[in-house]
Backbone as JSON Lines, residues from 0, in Angstrom:
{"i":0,"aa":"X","n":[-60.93,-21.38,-24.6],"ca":[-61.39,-22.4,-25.52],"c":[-61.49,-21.83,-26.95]}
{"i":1,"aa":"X","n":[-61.83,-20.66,-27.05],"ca":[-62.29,-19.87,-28.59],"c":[-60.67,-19.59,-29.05]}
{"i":2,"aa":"X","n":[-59.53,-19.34,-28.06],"ca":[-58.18,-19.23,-28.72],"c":[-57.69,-20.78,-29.21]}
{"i":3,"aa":"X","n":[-58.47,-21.83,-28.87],"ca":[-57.49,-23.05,-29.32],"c":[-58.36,-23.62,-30.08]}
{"i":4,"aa":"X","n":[-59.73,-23.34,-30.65],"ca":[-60.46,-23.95,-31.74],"c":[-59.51,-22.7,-32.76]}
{"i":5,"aa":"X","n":[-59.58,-21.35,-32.71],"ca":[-59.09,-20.51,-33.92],"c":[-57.82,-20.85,-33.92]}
{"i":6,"aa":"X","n":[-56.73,-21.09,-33.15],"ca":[-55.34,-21.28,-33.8],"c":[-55.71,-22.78,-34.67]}
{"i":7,"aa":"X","n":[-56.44,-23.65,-33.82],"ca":[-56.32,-25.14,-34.67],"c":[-57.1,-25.09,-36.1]}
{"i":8,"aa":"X","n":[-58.03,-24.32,-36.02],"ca":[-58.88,-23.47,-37.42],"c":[-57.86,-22.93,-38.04]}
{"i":9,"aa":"X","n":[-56.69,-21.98,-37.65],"ca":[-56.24,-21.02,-38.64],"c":[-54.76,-22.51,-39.29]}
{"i":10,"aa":"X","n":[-54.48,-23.4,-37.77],"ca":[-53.11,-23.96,-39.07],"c":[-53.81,-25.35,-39.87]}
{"i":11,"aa":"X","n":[-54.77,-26.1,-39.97],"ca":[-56.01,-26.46,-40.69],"c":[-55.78,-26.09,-42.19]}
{"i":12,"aa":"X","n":[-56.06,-24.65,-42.0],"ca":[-56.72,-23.87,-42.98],"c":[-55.29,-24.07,-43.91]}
{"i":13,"aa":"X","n":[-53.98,-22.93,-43.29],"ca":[-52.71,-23.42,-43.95],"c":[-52.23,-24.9,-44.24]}
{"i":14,"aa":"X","n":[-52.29,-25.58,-43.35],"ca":[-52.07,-26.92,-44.59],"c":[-52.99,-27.32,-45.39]}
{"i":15,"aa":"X","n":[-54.27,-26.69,-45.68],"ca":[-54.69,-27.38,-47.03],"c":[-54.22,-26.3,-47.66]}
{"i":16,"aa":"X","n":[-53.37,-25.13,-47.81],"ca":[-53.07,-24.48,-49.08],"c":[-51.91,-25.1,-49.38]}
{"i":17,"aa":"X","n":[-51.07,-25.68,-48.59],"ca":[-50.12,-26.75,-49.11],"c":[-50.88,-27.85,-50.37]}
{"i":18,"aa":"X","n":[-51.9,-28.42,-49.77],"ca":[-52.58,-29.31,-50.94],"c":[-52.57,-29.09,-52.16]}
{"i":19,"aa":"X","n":[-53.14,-28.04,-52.42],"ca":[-53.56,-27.56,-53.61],"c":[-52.07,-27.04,-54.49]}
{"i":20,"aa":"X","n":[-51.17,-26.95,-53.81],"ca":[-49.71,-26.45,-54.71],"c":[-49.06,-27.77,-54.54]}
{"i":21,"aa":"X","n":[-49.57,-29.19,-54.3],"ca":[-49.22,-30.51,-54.9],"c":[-48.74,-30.53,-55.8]}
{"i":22,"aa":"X","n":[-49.96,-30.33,-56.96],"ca":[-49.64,-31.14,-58.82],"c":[-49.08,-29.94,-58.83]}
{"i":23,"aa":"X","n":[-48.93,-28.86,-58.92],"ca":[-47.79,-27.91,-59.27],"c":[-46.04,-28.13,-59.23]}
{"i":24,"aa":"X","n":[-46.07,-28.75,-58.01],"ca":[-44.62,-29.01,-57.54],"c":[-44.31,-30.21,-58.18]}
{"i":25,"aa":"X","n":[-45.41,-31.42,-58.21],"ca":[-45.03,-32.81,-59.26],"c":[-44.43,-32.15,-60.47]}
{"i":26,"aa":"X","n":[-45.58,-31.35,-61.28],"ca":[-44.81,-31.2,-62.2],"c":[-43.57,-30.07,-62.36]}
{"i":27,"aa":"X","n":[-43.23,-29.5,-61.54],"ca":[-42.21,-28.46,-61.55],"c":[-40.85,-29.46,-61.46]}
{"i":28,"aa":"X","n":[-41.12,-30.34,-60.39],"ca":[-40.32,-31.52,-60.29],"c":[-39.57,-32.21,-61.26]}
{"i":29,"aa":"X","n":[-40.92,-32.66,-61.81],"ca":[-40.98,-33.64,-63.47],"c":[-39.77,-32.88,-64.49]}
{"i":30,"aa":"X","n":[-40.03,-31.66,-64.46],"ca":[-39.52,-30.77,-65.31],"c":[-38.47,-30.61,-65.23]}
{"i":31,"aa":"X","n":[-38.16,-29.91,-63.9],"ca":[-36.67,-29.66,-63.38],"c":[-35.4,-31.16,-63.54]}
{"i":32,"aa":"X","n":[-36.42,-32.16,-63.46],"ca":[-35.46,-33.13,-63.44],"c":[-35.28,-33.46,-64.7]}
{"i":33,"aa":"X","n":[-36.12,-33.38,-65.9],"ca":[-35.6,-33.26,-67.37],"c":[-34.73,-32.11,-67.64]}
{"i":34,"aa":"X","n":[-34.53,-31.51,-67.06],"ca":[-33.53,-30.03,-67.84],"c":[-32.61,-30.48,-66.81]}
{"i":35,"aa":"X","n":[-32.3,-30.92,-65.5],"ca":[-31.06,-31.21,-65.05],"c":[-29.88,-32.58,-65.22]}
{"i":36,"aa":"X","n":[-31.03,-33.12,-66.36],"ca":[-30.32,-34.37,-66.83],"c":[-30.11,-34.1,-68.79]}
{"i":37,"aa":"X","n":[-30.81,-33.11,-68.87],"ca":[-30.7,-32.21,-70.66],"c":[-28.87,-32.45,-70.93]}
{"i":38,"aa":"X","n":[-28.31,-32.49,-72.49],"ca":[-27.63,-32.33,-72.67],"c":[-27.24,-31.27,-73.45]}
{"i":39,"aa":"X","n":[-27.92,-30.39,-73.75],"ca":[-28.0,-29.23,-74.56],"c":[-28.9,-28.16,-73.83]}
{"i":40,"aa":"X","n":[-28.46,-26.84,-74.07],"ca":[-29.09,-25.79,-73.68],"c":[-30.31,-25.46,-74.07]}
{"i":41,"aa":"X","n":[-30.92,-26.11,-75.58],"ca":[-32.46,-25.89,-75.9],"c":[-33.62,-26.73,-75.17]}
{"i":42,"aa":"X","n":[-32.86,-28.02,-74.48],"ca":[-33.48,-29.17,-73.9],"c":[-33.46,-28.29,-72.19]}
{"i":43,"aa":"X","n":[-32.46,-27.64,-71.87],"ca":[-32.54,-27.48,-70.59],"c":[-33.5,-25.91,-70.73]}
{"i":44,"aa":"X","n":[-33.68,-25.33,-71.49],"ca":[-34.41,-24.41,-71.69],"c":[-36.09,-25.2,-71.32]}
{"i":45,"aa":"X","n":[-35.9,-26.37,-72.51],"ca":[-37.55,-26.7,-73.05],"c":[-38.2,-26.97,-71.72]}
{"i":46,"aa":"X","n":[-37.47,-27.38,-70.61],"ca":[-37.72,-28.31,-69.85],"c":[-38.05,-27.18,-68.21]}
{"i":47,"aa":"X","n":[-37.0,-26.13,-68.41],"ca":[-36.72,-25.64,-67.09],"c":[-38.13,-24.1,-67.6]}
{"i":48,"aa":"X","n":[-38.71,-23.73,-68.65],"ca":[-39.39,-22.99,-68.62],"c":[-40.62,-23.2,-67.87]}
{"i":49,"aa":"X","n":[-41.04,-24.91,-68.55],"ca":[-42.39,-25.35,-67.95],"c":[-42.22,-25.0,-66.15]}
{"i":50,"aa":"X","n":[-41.14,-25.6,-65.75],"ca":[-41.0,-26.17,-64.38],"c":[-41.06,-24.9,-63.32]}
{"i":51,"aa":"X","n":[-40.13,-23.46,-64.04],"ca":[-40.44,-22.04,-63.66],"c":[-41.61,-21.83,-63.1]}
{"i":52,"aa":"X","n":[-42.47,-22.05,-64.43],"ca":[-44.16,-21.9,-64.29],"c":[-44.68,-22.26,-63.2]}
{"i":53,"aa":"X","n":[-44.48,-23.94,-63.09],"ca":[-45.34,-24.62,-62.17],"c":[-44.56,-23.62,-60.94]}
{"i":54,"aa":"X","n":[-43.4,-24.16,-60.57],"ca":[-43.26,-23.71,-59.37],"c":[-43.28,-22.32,-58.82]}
{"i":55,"aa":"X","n":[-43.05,-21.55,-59.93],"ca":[-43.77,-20.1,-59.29],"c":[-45.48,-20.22,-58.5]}
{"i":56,"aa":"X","n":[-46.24,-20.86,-59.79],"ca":[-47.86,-21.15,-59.27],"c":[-47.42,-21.71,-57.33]}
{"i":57,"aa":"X","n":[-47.07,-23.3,-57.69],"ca":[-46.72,-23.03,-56.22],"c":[-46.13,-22.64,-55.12]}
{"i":58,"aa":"X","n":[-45.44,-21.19,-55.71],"ca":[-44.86,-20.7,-54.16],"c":[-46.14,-19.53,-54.14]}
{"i":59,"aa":"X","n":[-46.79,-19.54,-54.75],"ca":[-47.93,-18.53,-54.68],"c":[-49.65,-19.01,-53.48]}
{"i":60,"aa":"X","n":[-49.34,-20.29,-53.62],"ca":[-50.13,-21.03,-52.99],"c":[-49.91,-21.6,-51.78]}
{"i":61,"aa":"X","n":[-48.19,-22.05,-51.74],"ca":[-47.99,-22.82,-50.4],"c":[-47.68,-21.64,-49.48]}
{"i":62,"aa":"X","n":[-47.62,-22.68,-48.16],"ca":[-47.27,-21.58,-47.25],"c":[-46.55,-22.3,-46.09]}
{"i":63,"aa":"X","n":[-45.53,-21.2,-45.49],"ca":[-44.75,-21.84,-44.13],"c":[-43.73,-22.42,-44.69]}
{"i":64,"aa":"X","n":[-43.0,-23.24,-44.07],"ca":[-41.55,-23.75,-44.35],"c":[-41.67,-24.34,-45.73]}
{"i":65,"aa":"X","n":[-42.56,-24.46,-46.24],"ca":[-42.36,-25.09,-48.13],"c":[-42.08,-24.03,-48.63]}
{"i":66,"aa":"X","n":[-42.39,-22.6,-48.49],"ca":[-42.87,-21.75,-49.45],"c":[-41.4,-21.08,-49.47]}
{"i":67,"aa":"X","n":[-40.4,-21.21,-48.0],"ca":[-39.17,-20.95,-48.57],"c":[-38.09,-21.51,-49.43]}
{"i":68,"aa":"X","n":[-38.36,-23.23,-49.57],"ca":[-37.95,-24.01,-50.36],"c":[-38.31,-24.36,-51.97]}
{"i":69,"aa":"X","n":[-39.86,-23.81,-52.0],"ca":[-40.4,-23.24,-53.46],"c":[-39.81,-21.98,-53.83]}
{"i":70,"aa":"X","n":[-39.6,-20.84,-52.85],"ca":[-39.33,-19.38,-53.82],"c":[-37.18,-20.05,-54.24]}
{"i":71,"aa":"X","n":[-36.74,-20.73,-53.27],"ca":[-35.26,-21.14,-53.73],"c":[-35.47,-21.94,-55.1]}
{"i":72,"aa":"X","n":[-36.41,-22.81,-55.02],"ca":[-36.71,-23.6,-56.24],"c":[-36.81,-22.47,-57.66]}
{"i":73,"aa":"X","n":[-37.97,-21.71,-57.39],"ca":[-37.87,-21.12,-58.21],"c":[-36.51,-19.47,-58.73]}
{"i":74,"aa":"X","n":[-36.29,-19.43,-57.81],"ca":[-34.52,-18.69,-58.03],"c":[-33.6,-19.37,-58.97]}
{"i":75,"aa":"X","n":[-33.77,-20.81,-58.19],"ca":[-32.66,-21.76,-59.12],"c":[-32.95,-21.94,-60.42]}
{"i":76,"aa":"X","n":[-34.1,-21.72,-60.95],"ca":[-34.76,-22.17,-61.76],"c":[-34.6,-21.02,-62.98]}
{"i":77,"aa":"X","n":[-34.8,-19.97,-62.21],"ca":[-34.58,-18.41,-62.91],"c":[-33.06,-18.31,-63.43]}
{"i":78,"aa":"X","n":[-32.3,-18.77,-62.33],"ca":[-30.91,-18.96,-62.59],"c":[-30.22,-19.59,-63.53]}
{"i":79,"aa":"X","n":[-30.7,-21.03,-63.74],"ca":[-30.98,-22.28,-64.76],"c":[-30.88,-21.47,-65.8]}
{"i":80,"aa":"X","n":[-32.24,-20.88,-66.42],"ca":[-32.47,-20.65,-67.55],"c":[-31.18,-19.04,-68.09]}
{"i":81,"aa":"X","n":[-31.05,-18.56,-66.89],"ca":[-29.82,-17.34,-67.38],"c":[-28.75,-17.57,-68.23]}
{"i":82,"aa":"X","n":[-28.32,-18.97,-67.17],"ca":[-27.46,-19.79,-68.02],"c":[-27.19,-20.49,-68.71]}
{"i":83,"aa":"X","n":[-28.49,-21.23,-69.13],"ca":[-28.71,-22.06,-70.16],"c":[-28.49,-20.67,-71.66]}
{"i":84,"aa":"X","n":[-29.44,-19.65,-71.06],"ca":[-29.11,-18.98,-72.63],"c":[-27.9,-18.38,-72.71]}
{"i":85,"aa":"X","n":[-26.78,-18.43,-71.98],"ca":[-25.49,-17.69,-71.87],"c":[-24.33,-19.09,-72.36]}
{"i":86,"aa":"X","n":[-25.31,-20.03,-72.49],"ca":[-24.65,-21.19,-73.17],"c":[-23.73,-21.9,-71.99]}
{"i":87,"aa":"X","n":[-24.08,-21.71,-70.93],"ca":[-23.03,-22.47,-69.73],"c":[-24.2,-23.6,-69.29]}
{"i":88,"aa":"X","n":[-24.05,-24.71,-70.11],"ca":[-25.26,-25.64,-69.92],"c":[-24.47,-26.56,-68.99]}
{"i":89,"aa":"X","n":[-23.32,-26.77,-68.06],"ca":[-23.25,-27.58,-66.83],"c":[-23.69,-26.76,-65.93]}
{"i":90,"aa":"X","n":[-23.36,-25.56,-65.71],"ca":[-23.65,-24.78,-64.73],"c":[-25.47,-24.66,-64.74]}
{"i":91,"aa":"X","n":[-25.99,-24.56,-65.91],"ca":[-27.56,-24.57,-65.61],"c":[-28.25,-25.53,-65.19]}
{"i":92,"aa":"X","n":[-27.17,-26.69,-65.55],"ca":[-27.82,-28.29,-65.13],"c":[-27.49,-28.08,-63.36]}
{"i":93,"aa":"X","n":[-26.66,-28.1,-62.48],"ca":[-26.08,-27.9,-61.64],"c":[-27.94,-26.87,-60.86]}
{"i":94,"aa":"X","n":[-27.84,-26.03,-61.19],"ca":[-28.84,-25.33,-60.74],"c":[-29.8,-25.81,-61.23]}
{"i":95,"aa":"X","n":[-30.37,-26.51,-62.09],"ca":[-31.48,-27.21,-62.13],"c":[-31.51,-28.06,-61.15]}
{"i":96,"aa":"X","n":[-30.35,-28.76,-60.59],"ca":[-30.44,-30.2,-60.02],"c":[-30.85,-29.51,-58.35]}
{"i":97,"aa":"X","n":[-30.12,-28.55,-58.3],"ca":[-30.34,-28.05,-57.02],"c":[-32.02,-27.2,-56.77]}
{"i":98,"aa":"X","n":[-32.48,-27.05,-57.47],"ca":[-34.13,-26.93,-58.1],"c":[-35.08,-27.78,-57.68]}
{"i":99,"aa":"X","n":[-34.54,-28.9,-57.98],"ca":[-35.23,-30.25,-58.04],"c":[-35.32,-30.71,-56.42]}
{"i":100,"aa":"X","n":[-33.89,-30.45,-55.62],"ca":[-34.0,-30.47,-54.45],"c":[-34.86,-29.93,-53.54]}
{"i":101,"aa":"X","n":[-35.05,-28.43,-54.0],"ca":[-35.32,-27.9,-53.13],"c":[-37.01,-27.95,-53.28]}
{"i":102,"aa":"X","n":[-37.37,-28.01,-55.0],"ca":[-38.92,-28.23,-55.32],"c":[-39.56,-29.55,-54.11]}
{"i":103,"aa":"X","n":[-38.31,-30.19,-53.9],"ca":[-38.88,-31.94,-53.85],"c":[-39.21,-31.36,-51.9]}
{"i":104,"aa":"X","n":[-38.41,-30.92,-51.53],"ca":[-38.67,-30.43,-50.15],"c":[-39.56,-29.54,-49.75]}
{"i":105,"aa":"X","n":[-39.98,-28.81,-50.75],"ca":[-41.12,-27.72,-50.49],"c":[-42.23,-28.96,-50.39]}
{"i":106,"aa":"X","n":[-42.18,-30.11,-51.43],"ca":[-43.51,-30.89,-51.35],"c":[-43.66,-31.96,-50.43]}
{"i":107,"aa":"X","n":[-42.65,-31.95,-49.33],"ca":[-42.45,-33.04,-48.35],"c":[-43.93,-32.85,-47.27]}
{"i":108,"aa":"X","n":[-44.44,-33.95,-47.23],"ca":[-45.71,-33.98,-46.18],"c":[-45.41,-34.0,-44.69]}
């Protein structure tokens, strides 16, 4: 009985740290999807720095199958901005968009 109150205690516990990396991923989201629709490299910059942020915060917080779809989010995101300043602004949009995917799946309930 004490092994099936602590496993149901311990995955409990992990989905509310999903909760709390919510508004992180909204707005990493928000973001990613302005720099993957940007037509210029300063717009996909302005847009994909914020979204970095957030979604680093939440791969720091979530956990379990989101948290591999947040650290891709945030790769793509890292990636995004390489190329945004190397001036290949389809290719950063492209990886933004794929960002956005993967942010939007880390936050699936």
């Amino acid at each position: 009985m004490k092994k099936i109150i602590l496993t149901s205690a311990t995955a409990l516990l992990f989905s509310c740290f999903n909760v709390f990396a919510e508004p992180h991923l909204v707005e990493a989201i928000k973001h990613a999807t302005a720099a993957s629709q940007a037509d210029d490299k300063d717009k996909i910059l302005e847009h994909a720095r914020p979204a970095l942020e957030e979604a680093t915060a939440a791969a720091l917080i979530v956990r379990g199958v989101p948290l591999a779809h947040a650290n891709e989010g945030v790769k793509a995101l890292e990636d995004a901005i390489a190329k945004a300043k190397s001036k290949k602004t389809d290719e950063a949009k492209k990886l933004a968009s794929s960002a956005v995917g993967h942010l939007t799946a880390a936050n699936k309930k």
